[in-house]
mmCIF file of C-alpha atoms in Angstrom:
data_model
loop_
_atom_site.group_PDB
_atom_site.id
_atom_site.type_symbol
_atom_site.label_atom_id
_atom_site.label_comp_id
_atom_site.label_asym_id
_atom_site.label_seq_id
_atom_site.Cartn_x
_atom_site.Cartn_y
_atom_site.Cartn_z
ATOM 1 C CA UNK A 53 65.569 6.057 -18.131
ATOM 2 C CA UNK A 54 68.919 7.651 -18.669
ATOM 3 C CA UNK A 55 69.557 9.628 -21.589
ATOM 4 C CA UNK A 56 72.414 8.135 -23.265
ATOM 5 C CA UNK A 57 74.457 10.730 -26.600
ATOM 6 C CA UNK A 58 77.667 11.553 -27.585
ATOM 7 C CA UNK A 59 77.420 14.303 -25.011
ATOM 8 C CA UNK A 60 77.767 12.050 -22.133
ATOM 9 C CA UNK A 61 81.023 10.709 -23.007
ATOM 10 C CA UNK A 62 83.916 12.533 -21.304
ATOM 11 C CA UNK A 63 86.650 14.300 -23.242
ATOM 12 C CA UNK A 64 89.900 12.122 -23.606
ATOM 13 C CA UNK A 65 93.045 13.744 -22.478
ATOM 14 C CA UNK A 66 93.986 16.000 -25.433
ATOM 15 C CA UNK A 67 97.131 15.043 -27.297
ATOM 16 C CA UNK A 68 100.587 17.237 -26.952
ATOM 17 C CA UNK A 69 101.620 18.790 -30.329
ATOM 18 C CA UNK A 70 104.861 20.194 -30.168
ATOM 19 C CA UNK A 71 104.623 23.522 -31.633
ATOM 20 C CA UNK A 72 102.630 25.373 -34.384
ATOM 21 C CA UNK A 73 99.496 27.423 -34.960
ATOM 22 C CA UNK A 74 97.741 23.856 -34.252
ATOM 23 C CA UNK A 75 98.736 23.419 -30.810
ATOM 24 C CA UNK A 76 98.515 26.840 -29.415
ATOM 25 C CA UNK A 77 94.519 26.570 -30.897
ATOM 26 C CA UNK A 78 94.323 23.154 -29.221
ATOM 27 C CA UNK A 79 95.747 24.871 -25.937
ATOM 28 C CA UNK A 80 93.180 27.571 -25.710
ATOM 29 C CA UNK A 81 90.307 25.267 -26.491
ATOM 30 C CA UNK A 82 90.974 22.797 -24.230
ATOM 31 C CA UNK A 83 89.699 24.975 -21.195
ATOM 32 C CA UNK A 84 87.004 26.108 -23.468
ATOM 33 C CA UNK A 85 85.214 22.303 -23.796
ATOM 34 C CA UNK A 86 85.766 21.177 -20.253
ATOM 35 C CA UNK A 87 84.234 24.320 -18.673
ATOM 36 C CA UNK A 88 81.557 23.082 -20.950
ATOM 37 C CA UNK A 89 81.510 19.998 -19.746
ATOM 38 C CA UNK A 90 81.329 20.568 -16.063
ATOM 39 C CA UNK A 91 78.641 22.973 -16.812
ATOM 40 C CA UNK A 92 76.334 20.227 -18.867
ATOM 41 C CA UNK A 93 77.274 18.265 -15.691
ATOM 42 C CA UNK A 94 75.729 20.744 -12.859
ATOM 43 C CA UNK A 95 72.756 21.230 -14.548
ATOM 44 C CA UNK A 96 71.874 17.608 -15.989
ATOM 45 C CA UNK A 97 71.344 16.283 -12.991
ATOM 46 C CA UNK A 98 72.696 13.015 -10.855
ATOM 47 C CA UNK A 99 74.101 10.884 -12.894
ATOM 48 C CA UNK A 100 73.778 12.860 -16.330
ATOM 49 C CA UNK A 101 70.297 11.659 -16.457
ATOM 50 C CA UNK A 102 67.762 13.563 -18.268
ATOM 51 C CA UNK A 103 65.221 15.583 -15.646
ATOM 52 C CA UNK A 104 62.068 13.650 -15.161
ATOM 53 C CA UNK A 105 59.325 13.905 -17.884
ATOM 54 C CA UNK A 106 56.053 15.472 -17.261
ATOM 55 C CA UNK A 107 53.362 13.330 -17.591
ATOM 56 C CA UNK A 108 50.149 14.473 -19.012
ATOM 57 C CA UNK A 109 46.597 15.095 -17.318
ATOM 58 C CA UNK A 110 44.001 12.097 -17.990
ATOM 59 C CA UNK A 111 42.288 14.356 -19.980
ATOM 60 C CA UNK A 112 45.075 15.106 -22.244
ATOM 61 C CA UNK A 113 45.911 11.520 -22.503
ATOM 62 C CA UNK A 114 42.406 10.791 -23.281
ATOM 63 C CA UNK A 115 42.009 13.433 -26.141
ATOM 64 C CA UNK A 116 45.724 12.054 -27.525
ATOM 65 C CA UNK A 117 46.389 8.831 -26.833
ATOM 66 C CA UNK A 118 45.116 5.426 -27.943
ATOM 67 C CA UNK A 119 46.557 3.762 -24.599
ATOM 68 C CA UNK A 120 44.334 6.176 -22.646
ATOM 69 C CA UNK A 121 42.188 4.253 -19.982
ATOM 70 C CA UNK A 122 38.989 5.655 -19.266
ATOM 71 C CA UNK A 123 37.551 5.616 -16.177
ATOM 72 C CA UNK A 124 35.061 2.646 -15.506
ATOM 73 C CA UNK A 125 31.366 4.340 -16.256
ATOM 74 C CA UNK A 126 28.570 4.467 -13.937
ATOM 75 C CA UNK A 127 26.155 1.901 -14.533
ATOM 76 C CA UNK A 128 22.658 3.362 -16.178
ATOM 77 C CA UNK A 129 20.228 2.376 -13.515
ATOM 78 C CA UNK A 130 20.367 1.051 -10.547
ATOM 79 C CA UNK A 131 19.120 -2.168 -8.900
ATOM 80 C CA UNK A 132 15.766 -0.927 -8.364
ATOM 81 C CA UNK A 133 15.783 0.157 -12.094
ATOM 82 C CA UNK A 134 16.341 -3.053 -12.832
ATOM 83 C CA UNK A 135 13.953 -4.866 -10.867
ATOM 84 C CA UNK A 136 11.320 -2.328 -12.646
ATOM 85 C CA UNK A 137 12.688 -3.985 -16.332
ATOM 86 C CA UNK A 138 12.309 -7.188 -14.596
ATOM 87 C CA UNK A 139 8.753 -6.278 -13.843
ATOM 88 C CA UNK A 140 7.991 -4.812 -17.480
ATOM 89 C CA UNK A 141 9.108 -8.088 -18.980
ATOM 90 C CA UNK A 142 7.013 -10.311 -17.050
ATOM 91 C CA UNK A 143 3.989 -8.045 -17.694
ATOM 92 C CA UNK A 144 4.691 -8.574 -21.508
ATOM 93 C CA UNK A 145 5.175 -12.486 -21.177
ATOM 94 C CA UNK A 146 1.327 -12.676 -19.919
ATOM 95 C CA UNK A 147 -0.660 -11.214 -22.492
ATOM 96 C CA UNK A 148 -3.112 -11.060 -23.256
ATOM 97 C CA UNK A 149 -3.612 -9.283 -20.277
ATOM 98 C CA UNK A 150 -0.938 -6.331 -19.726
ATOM 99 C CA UNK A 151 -1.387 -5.945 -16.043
ATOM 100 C CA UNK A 152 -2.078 -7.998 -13.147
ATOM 101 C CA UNK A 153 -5.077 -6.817 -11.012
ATOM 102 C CA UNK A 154 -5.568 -8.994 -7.546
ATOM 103 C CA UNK A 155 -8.204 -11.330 -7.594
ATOM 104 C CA UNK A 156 -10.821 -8.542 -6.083
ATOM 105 C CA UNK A 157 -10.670 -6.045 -8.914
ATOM 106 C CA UNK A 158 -9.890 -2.109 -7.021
ATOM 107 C CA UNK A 159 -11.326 -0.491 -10.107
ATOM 108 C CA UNK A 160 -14.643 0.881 -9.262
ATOM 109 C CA UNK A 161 -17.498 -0.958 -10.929
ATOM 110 C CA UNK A 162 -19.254 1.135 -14.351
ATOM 111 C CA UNK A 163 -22.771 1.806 -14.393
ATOM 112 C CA UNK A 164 -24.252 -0.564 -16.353
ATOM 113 C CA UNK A 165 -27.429 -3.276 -15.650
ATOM 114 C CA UNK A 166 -25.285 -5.643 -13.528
ATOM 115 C CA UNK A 167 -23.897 -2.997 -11.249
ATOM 116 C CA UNK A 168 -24.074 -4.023 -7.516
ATOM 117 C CA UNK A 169 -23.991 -7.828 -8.941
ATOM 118 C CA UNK A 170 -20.833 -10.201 -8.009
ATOM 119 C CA UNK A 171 -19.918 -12.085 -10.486
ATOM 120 C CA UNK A 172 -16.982 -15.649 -9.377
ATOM 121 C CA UNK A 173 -14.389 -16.407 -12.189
ATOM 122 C CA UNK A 174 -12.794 -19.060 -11.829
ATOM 123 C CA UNK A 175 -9.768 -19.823 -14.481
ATOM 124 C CA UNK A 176 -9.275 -23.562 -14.516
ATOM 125 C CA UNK A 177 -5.829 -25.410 -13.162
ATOM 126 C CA UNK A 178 -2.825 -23.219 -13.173
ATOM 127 C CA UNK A 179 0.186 -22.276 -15.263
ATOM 128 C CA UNK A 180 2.628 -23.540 -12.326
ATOM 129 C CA UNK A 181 0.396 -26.746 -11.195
ATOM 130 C CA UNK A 182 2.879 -28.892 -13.102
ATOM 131 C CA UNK A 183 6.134 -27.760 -11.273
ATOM 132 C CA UNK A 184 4.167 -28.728 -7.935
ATOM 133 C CA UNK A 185 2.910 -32.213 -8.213
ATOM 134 C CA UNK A 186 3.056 -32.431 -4.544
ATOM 135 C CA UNK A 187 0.954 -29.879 -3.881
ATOM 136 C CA UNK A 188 -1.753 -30.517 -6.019
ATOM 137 C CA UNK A 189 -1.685 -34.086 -5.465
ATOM 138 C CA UNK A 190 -2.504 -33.512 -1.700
ATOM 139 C CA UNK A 191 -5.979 -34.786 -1.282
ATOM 140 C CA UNK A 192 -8.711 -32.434 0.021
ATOM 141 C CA UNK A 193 -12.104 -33.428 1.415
ATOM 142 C CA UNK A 194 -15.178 -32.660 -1.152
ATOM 143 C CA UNK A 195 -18.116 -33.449 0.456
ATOM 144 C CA UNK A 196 -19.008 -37.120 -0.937
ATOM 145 C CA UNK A 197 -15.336 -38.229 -0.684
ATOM 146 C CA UNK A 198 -11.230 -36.957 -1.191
ATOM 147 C CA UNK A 199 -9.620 -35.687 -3.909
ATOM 148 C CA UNK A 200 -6.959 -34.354 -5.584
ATOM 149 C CA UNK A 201 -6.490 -30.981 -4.580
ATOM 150 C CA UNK A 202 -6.300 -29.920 -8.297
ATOM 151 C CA UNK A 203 -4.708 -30.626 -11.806
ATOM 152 C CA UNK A 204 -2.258 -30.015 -14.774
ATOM 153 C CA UNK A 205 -5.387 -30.159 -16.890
ATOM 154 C CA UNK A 206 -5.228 -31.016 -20.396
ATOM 155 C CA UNK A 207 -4.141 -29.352 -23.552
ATOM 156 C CA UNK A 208 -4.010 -29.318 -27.473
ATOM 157 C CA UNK A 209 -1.779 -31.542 -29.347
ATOM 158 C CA UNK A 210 0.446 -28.958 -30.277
ATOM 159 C CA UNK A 211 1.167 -27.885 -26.712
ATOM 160 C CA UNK A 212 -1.476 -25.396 -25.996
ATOM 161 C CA UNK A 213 -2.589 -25.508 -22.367
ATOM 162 C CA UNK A 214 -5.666 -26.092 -20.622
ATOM 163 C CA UNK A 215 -4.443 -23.355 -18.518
ATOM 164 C CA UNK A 216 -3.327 -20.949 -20.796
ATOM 165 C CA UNK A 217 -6.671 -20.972 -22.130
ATOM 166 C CA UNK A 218 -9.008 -20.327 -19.272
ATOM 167 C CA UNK A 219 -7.247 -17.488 -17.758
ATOM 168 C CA UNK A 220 -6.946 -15.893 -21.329
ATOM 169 C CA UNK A 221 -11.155 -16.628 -21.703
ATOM 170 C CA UNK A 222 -11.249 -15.412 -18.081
ATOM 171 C CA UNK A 223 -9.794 -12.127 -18.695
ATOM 172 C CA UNK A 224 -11.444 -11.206 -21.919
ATOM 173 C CA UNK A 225 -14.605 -11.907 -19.715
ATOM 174 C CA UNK A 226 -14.049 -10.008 -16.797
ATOM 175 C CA UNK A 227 -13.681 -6.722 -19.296
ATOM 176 C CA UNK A 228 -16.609 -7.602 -21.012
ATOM 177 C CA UNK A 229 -18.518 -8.096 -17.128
ATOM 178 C CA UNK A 230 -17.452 -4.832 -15.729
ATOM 179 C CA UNK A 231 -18.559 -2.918 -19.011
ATOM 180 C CA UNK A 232 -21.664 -4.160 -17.703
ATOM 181 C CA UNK A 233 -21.482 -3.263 -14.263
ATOM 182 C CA UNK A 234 -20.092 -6.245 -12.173
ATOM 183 C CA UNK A 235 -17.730 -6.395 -9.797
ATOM 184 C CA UNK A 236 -15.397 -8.852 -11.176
ATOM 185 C CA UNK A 237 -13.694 -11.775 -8.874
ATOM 186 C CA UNK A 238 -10.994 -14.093 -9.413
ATOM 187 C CA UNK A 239 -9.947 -17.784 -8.288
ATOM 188 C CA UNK A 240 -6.317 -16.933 -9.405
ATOM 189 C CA UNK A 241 -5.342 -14.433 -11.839
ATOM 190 C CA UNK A 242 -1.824 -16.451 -13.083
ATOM 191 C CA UNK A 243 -0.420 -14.832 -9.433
ATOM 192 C CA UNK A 244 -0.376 -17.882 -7.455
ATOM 193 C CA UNK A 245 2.690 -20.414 -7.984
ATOM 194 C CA UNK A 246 0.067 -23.327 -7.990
ATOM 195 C CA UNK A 247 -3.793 -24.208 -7.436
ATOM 196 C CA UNK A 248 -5.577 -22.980 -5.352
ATOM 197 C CA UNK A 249 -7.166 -26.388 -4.392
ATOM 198 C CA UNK A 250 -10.799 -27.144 -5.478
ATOM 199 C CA UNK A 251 -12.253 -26.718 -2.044
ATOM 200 C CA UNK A 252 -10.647 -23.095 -1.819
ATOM 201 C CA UNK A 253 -12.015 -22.382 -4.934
ATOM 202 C CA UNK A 254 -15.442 -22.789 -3.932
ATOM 203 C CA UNK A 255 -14.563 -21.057 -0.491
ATOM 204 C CA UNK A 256 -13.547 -17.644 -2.896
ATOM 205 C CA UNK A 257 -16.924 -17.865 -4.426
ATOM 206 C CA UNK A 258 -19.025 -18.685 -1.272
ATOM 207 C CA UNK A 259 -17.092 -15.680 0.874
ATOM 208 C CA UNK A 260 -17.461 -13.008 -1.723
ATOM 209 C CA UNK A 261 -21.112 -13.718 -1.879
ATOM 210 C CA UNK A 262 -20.818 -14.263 -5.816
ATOM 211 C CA UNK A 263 -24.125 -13.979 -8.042
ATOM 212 C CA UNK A 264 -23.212 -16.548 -9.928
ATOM 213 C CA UNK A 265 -19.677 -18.249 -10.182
ATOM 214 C CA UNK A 266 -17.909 -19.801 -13.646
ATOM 215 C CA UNK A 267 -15.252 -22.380 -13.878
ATOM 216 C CA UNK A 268 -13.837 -21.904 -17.069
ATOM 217 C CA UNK A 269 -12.273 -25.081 -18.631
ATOM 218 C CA UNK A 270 -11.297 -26.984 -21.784
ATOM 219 C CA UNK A 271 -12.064 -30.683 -22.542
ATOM 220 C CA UNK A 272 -9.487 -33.658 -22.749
ATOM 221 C CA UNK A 273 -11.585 -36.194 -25.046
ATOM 222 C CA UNK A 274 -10.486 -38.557 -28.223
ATOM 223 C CA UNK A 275 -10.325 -36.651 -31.327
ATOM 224 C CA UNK A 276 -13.682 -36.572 -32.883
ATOM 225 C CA UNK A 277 -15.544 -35.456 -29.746
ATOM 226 C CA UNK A 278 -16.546 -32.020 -30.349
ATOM 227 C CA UNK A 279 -18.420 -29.305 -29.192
ATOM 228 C CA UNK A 280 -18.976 -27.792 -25.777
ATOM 229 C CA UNK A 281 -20.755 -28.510 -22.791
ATOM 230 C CA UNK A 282 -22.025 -26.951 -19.399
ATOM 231 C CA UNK A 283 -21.081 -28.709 -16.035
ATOM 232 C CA UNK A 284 -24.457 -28.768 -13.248
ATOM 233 C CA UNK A 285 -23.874 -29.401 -9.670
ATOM 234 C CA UNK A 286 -26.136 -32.746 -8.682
ATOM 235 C CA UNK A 287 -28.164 -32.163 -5.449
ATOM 236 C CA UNK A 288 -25.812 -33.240 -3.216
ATOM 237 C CA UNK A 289 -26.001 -33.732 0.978
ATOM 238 C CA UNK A 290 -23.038 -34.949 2.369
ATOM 239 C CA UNK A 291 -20.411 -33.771 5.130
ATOM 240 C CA UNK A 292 -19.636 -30.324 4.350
ATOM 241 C CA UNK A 293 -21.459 -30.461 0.776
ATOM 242 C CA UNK A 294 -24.716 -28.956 0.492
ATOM 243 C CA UNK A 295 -26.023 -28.128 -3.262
ATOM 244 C CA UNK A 296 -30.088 -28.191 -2.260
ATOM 245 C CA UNK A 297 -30.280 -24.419 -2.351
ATOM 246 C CA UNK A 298 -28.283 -24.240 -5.289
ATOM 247 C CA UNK A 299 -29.253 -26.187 -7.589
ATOM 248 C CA UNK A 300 -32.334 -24.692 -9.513
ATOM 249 C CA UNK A 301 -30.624 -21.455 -9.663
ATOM 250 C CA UNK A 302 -27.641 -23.246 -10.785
ATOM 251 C CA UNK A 303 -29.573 -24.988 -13.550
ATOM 252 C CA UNK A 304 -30.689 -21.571 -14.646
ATOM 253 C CA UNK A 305 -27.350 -20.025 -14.986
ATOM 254 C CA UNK A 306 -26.171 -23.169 -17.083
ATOM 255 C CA UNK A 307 -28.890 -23.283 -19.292
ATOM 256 C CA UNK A 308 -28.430 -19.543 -20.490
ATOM 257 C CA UNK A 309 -25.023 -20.087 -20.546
ATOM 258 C CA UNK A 310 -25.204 -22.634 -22.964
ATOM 259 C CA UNK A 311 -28.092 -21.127 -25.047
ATOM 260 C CA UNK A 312 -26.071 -17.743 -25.178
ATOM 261 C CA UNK A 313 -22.644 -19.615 -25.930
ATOM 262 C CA UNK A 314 -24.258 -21.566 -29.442
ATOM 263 C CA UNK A 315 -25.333 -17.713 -30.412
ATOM 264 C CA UNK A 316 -22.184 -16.042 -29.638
ATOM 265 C CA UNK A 317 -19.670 -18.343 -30.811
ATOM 266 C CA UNK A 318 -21.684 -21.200 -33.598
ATOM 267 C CA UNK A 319 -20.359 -23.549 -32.204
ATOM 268 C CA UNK A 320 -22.857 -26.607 -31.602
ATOM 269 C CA UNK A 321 -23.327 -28.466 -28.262
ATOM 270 C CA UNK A 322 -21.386 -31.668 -27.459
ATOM 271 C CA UNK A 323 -21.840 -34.461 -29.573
ATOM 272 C CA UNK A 324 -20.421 -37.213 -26.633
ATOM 273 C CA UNK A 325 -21.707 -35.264 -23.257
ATOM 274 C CA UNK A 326 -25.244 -34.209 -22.643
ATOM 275 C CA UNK A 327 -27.577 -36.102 -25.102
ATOM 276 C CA UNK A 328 -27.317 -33.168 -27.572
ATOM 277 C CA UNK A 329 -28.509 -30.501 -24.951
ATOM 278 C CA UNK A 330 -24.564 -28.907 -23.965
ATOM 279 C CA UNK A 331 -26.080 -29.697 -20.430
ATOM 280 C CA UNK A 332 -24.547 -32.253 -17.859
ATOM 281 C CA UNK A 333 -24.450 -33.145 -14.241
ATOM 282 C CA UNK A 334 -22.589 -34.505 -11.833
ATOM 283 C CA UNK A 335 -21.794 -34.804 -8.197
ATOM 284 C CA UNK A 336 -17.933 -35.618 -8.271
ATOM 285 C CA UNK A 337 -16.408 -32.020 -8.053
ATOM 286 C CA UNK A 338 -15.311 -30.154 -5.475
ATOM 287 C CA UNK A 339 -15.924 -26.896 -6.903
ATOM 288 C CA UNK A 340 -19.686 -27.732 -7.172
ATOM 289 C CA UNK A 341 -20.197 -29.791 -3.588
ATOM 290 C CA UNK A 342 -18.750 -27.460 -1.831
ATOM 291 C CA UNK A 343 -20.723 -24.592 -3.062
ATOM 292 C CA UNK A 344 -23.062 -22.499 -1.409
ATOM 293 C CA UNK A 345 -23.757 -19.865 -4.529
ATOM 294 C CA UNK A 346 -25.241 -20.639 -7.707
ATOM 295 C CA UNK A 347 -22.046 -22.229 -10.366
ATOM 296 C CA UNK A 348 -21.726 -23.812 -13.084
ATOM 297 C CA UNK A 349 -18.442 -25.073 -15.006
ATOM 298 C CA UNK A 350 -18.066 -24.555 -18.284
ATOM 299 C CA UNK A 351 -15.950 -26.877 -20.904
ATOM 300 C CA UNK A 352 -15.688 -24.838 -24.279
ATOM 301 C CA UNK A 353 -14.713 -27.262 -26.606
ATOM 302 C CA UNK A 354 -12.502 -30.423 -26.505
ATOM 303 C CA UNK A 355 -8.578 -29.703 -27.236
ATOM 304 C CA UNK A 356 -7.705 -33.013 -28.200
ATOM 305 C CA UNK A 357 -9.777 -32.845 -31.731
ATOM 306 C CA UNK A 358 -8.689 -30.704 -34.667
ATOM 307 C CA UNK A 359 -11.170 -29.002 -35.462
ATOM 308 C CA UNK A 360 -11.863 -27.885 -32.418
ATOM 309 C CA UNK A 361 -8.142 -27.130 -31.733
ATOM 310 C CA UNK A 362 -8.565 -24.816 -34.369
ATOM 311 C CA UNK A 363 -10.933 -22.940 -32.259
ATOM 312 C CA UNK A 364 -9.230 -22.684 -29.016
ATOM 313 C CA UNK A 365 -6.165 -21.536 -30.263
ATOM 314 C CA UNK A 366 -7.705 -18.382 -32.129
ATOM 315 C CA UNK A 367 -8.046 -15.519 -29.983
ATOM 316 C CA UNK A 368 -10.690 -14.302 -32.110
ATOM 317 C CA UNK A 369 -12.689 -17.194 -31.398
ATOM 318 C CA UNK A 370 -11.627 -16.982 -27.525
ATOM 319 C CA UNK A 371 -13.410 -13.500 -27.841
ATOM 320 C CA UNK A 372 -16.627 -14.885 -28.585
ATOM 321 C CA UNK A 373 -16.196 -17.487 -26.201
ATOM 322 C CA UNK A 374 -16.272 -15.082 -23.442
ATOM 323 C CA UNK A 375 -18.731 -12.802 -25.136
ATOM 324 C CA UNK A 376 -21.068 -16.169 -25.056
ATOM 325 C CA UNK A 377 -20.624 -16.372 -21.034
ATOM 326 C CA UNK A 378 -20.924 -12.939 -20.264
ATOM 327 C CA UNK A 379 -23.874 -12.577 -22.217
ATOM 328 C CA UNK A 380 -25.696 -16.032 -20.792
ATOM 329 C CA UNK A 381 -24.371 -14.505 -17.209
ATOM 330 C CA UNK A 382 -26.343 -11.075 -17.741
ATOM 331 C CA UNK A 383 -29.169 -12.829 -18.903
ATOM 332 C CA UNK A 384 -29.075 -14.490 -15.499
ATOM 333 C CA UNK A 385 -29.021 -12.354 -13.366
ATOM 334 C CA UNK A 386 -31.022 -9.906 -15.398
ATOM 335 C CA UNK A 387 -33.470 -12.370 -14.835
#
């Protein structure tokens, strides 16, 4: 920008007096103002303009100026940082448990009067078996006939899943096994996306050389039906299902299961299922047929009636639900 005063304006020609003190002053200053002039000339630079401006440092202009722009900051972490926030979140989201151990527990077994025993868990359905219809719809071959490789399962009225409630049971129980010694198994500890399918269940059991193996579910009944109820496998012979070895021992795990399970959580024995006893059994399921290890399945209450709604949605209940298994399990295999 140009500066622009009354100094930039050339002198006009100065006017001729004739005579008098005026003019001779006029005469010597004449010389005077343009000697000035050329002088402002030489050293204002081309065009009279003003010499460039300075200017400041970024600092400066940060520390005294408003229309300072900072530089743009680093970002706090870095992609791996975030992944790890990413991580911390998802542990959070499935509580109860805080971490997520793989399905044969690393941690070393405690002394206690089941150690060297394997103890099967076996949460019921999954959390993602509803986003993969497909999958679980696929038949698979049980023994006595096809079936669905596995289900949605049911849950409360207010929303509460099947699911969400045997792999919250199934966790409280595995802490309460390995206090006792056992080395702890799961079917699926929330990790897979789906399943797995009812024949691979039974597989996980029958390759780890399980003890004893527990399918942990929750009824689907009409409201009114109440209580819980113990699942036996039927002797069964047929294609790849065998049960004859297992079914006496079988029996025995069931029926301390369901003795232990009354104790531990008051809760009274089916009132639809089992003729009063909390014992029942059948030859339709997978999990059982295809079993070569003693197992039982285990149906804690029904989620469709109130009451006992009320009971599978309380995690202190859910604590003596497990306490009730684990302590019919030790019983078991204490013999």
């Amino acid at each position: 920008m140009s500066y622009v005063g009354p100094d930039s304006q050339p002198p006009r020609p100065p006017r001729r007096f004739s005579g008098g003190p005026l003019t001779v002053t006029l005469a010597a200053l004449v010389p005077t103002c343009l000697a000035g002039w050329l002088i402002y000339e030489a050293t204002s630079g081309p065009g009279g303009s003003e010499p460039p401006r300075t200017l400041p440092s970024t600092s400066q202009s940060a520390q005294g100026s408003v229309s300072a722009v900072p530089s743009p900051s680093k970002p706090e972490k870095d992609d791996k940082g975030d992944e790890d926030d990413k991580g911390k979140g998802e542990e959070a989201d499935a509580k109860p448990s805080t971490t997520k151990p793989p399905k044969s527990s690393s941690r070393p077994a405690a002394s206690g009067p089941l150690k060297g025993k394997v103890v099967v868990v076996d949460p019921g359905h999954n959390l993602g078996n509803g986003k993969h219809t497909a999958e679980i719809n696929r038949l698979v071959n049980v023994g006595t006939h096809r079936k669905e490789c596995d289900t949605t399962g049911t849950s409360t009225n207010n929303g509460y899943s099947e699911a969400q409630f045997t792999l919250d049971v199934s966790r409280r129980l595995r802490t309460l096994l390995e206090k006792q010694g056992a080395t702890v198994k799961f079917t699926q500890d929330g990790d897979p996306p789906w399943g797995p399918c009812v024949d691979e269940r039974a597989r996980i059991g029958n390759d780890a050389h399980a003890d004893a193996v527990v399918s942990v579910h929750a009824d689907g009944s009409a409201a009114g039906n109440r209580g819980f109820h113990v699942i036996l496998p039927a002797s069964v012979k047929s294609g790849d299902a065998d049960t004859s070895k297992i079914v006496v021992p079988s029996r025995a795990l069931g029926e301390r299961i369901a003795g232990k399970f009354v104790s531990a959580t008051g809760s009274a024995p089916s009132n639809y299922i089992g003729d009063g006893t909390g014992l029942d059994v059948r030859k339709d399921l997978g999990g059982l047929n295809l079993s070569t290890v003693p197992k039982v399945f285990i149906e804690c209450g029904n989620m469709r009636d109130a009451k006992d709604e009320a009971l599978v949605t309380s995690g202190a209940w859910r604590q003596k639900a497990a306490q009730g298994i684990s302590d019919g399990i030790v019983s078991f295999l204490r013999g």
